[in-house]
Short mmCIF file of C-alpha atoms in Angstrom, two decimals:
data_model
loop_
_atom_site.label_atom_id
_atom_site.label_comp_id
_atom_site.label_asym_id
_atom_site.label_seq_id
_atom_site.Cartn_x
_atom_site.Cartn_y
_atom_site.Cartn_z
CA UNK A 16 0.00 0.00 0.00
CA UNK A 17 1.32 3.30 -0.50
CA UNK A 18 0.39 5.43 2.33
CA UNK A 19 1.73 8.65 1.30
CA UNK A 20 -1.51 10.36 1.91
CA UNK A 21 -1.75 8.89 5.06
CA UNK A 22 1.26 10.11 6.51
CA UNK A 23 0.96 13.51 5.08
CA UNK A 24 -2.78 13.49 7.06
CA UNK A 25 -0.35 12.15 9.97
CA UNK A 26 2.16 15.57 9.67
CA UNK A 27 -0.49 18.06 9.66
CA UNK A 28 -2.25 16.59 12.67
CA UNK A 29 1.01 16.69 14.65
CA UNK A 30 1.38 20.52 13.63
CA UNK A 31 -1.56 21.10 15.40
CA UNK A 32 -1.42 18.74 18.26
CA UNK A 33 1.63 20.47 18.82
CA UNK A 34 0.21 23.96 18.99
CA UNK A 35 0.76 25.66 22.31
CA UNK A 36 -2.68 27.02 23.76
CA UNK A 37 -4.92 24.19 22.90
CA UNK A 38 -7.98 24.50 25.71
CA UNK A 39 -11.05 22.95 25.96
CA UNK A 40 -13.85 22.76 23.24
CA UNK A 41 -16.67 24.93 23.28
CA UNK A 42 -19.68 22.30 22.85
CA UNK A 43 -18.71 20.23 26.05
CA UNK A 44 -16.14 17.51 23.40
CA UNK A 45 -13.05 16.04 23.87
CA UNK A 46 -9.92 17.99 24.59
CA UNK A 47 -6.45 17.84 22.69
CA UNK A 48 -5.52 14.89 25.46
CA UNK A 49 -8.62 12.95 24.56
CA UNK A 50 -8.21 13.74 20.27
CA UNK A 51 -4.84 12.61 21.20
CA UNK A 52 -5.86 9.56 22.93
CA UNK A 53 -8.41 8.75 20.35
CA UNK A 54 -6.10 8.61 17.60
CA UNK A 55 -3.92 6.42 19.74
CA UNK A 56 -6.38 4.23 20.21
CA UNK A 57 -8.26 4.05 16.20
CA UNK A 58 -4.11 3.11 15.23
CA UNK A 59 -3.78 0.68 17.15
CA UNK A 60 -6.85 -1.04 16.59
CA UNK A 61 -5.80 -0.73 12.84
CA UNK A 62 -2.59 -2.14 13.68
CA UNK A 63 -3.69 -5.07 15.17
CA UNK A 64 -6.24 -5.52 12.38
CA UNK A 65 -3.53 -5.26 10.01
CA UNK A 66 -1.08 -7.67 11.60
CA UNK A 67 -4.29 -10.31 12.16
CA UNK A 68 -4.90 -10.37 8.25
CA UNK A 69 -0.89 -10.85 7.42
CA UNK A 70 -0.89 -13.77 10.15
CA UNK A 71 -4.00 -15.20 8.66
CA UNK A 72 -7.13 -14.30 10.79
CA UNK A 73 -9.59 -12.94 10.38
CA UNK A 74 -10.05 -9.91 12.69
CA UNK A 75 -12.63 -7.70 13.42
CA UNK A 76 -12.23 -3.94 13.63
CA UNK A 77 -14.59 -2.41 15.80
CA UNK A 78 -13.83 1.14 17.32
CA UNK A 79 -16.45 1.61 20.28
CA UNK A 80 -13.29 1.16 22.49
CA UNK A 81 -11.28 3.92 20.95
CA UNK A 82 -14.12 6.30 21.98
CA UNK A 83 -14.66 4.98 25.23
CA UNK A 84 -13.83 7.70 27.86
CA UNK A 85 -12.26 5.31 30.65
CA UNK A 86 -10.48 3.74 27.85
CA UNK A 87 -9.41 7.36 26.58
CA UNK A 88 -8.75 8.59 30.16
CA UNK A 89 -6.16 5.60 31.11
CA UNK A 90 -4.39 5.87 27.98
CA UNK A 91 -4.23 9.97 28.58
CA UNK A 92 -2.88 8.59 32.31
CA UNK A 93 -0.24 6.45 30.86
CA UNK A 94 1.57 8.92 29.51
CA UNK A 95 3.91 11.97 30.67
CA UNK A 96 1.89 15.02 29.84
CA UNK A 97 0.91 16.22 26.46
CA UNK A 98 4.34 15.81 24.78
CA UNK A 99 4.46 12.24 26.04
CA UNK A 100 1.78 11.43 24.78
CA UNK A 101 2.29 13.00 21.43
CA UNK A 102 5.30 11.52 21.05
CA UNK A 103 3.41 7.96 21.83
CA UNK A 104 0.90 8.49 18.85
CA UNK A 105 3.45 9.63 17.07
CA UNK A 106 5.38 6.53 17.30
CA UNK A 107 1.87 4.99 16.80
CA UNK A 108 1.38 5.91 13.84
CA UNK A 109 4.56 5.74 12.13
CA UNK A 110 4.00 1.80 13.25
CA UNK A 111 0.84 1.68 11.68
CA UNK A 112 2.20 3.42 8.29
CA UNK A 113 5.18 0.73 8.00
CA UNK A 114 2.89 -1.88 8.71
CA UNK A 115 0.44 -0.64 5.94
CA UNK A 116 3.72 -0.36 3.17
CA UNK A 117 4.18 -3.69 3.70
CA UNK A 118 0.91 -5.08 3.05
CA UNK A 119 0.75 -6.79 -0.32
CA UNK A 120 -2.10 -6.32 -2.70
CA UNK A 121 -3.76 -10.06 -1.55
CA UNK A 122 -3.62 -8.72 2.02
CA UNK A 123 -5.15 -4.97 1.66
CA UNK A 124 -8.09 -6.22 -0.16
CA UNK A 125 -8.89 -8.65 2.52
CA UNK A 126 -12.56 -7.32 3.73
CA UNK A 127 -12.21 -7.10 7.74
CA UNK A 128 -16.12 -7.04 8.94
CA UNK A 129 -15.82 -3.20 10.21
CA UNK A 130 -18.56 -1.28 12.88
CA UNK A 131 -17.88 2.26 13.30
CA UNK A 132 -19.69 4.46 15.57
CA UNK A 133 -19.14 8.74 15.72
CA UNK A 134 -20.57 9.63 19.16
CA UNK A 135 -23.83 7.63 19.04
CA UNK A 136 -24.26 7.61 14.97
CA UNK A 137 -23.43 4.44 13.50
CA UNK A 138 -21.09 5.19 10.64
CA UNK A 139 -20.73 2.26 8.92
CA UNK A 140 -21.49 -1.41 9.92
CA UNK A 141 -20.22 -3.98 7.16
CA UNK A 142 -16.77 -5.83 5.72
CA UNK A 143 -14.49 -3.23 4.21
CA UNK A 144 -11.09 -4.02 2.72
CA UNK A 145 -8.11 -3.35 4.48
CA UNK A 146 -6.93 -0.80 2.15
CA UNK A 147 -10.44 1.34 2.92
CA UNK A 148 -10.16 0.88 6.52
CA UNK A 149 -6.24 2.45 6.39
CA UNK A 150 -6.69 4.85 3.36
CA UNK A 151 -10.35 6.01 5.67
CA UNK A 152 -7.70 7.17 8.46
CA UNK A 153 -6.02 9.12 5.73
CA UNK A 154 -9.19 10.24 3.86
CA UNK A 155 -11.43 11.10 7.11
CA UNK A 156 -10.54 10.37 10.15
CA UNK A 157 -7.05 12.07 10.88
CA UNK A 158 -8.19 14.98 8.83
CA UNK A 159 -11.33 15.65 11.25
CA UNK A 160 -9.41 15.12 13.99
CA UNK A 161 -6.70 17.77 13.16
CA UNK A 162 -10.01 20.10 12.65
CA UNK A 163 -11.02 18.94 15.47
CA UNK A 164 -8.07 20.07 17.19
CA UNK A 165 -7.36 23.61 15.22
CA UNK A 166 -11.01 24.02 16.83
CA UNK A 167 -9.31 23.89 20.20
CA UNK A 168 -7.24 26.88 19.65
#
């Protein structure tokens, strides 16, 4: 997979996240620790999904724990502050990304049965290839959450 776009989505996210002055959002949401956390979270859960296919399973990737606010809060508690924790989704990612340029064509169209919730709004609840569920991080997901976080400025 070529995940050029993805890592470019990656870079501008970490501009932001590392923006001094990020406070709390004005309709009651998540914070830059919780984005942060999030994102952690989604990439990991694609990770593992990722690895599963190449190993020959058949995994399922379903993100209600990635938006989970204990599960966000000890991940957020694991870490050293803000920069900590940036520098763990950081290293997160980058994982993810050299897993995904390794996947061969066979692998990436692999459909993984996928359930994605925003909030309480089912997004999407049916197989999707491998290659939509990464190139989705690049296409949607990391983009709204570097909105998301520009928001928080």
């Amino acid at each position: 997979m070529d995940t050029t776009a993805l890592r470019s989505a990656y870079s501008k996210f970490f501009e932001e996240a590392e923006e001094p002055g990020l406070g709390e959002a004005a309709d009651g949401g998540w914070n830059a620790d919780q984005v942060l956390a999030h994102v952690l979270s989604v990439d990991a859960a694609t990770a593992a999904v990722a690895l599963g296919v190449v190993s020959g399973a058949r995994p399922v990737f379903d993100n209600r724990i990635c938006l989970d606010s204990w599960n966000l809060d000890r991940i957020i508690a694991e870490h050293d502050g803000r920069s900590g924790l940036i520098a763990r989704v950081r290293g997160q990612a980058a994982f993810l990304c050299d897993i995904a340029d390794q996947l061969t064509e066979e692998a990436a169209a692999v459909l993984v049965p996928a359930f994605l919730m925003s909030g309480d709004e089912l997004l999407l609840d049916q197989p999707v290839s491998l290659a939509g569920l990464v190139n989705g991080l690049a296409g949607n997901h990391v983009p709204v959450h570097t909105r998301q976080l520009t928001c928080l400025r």
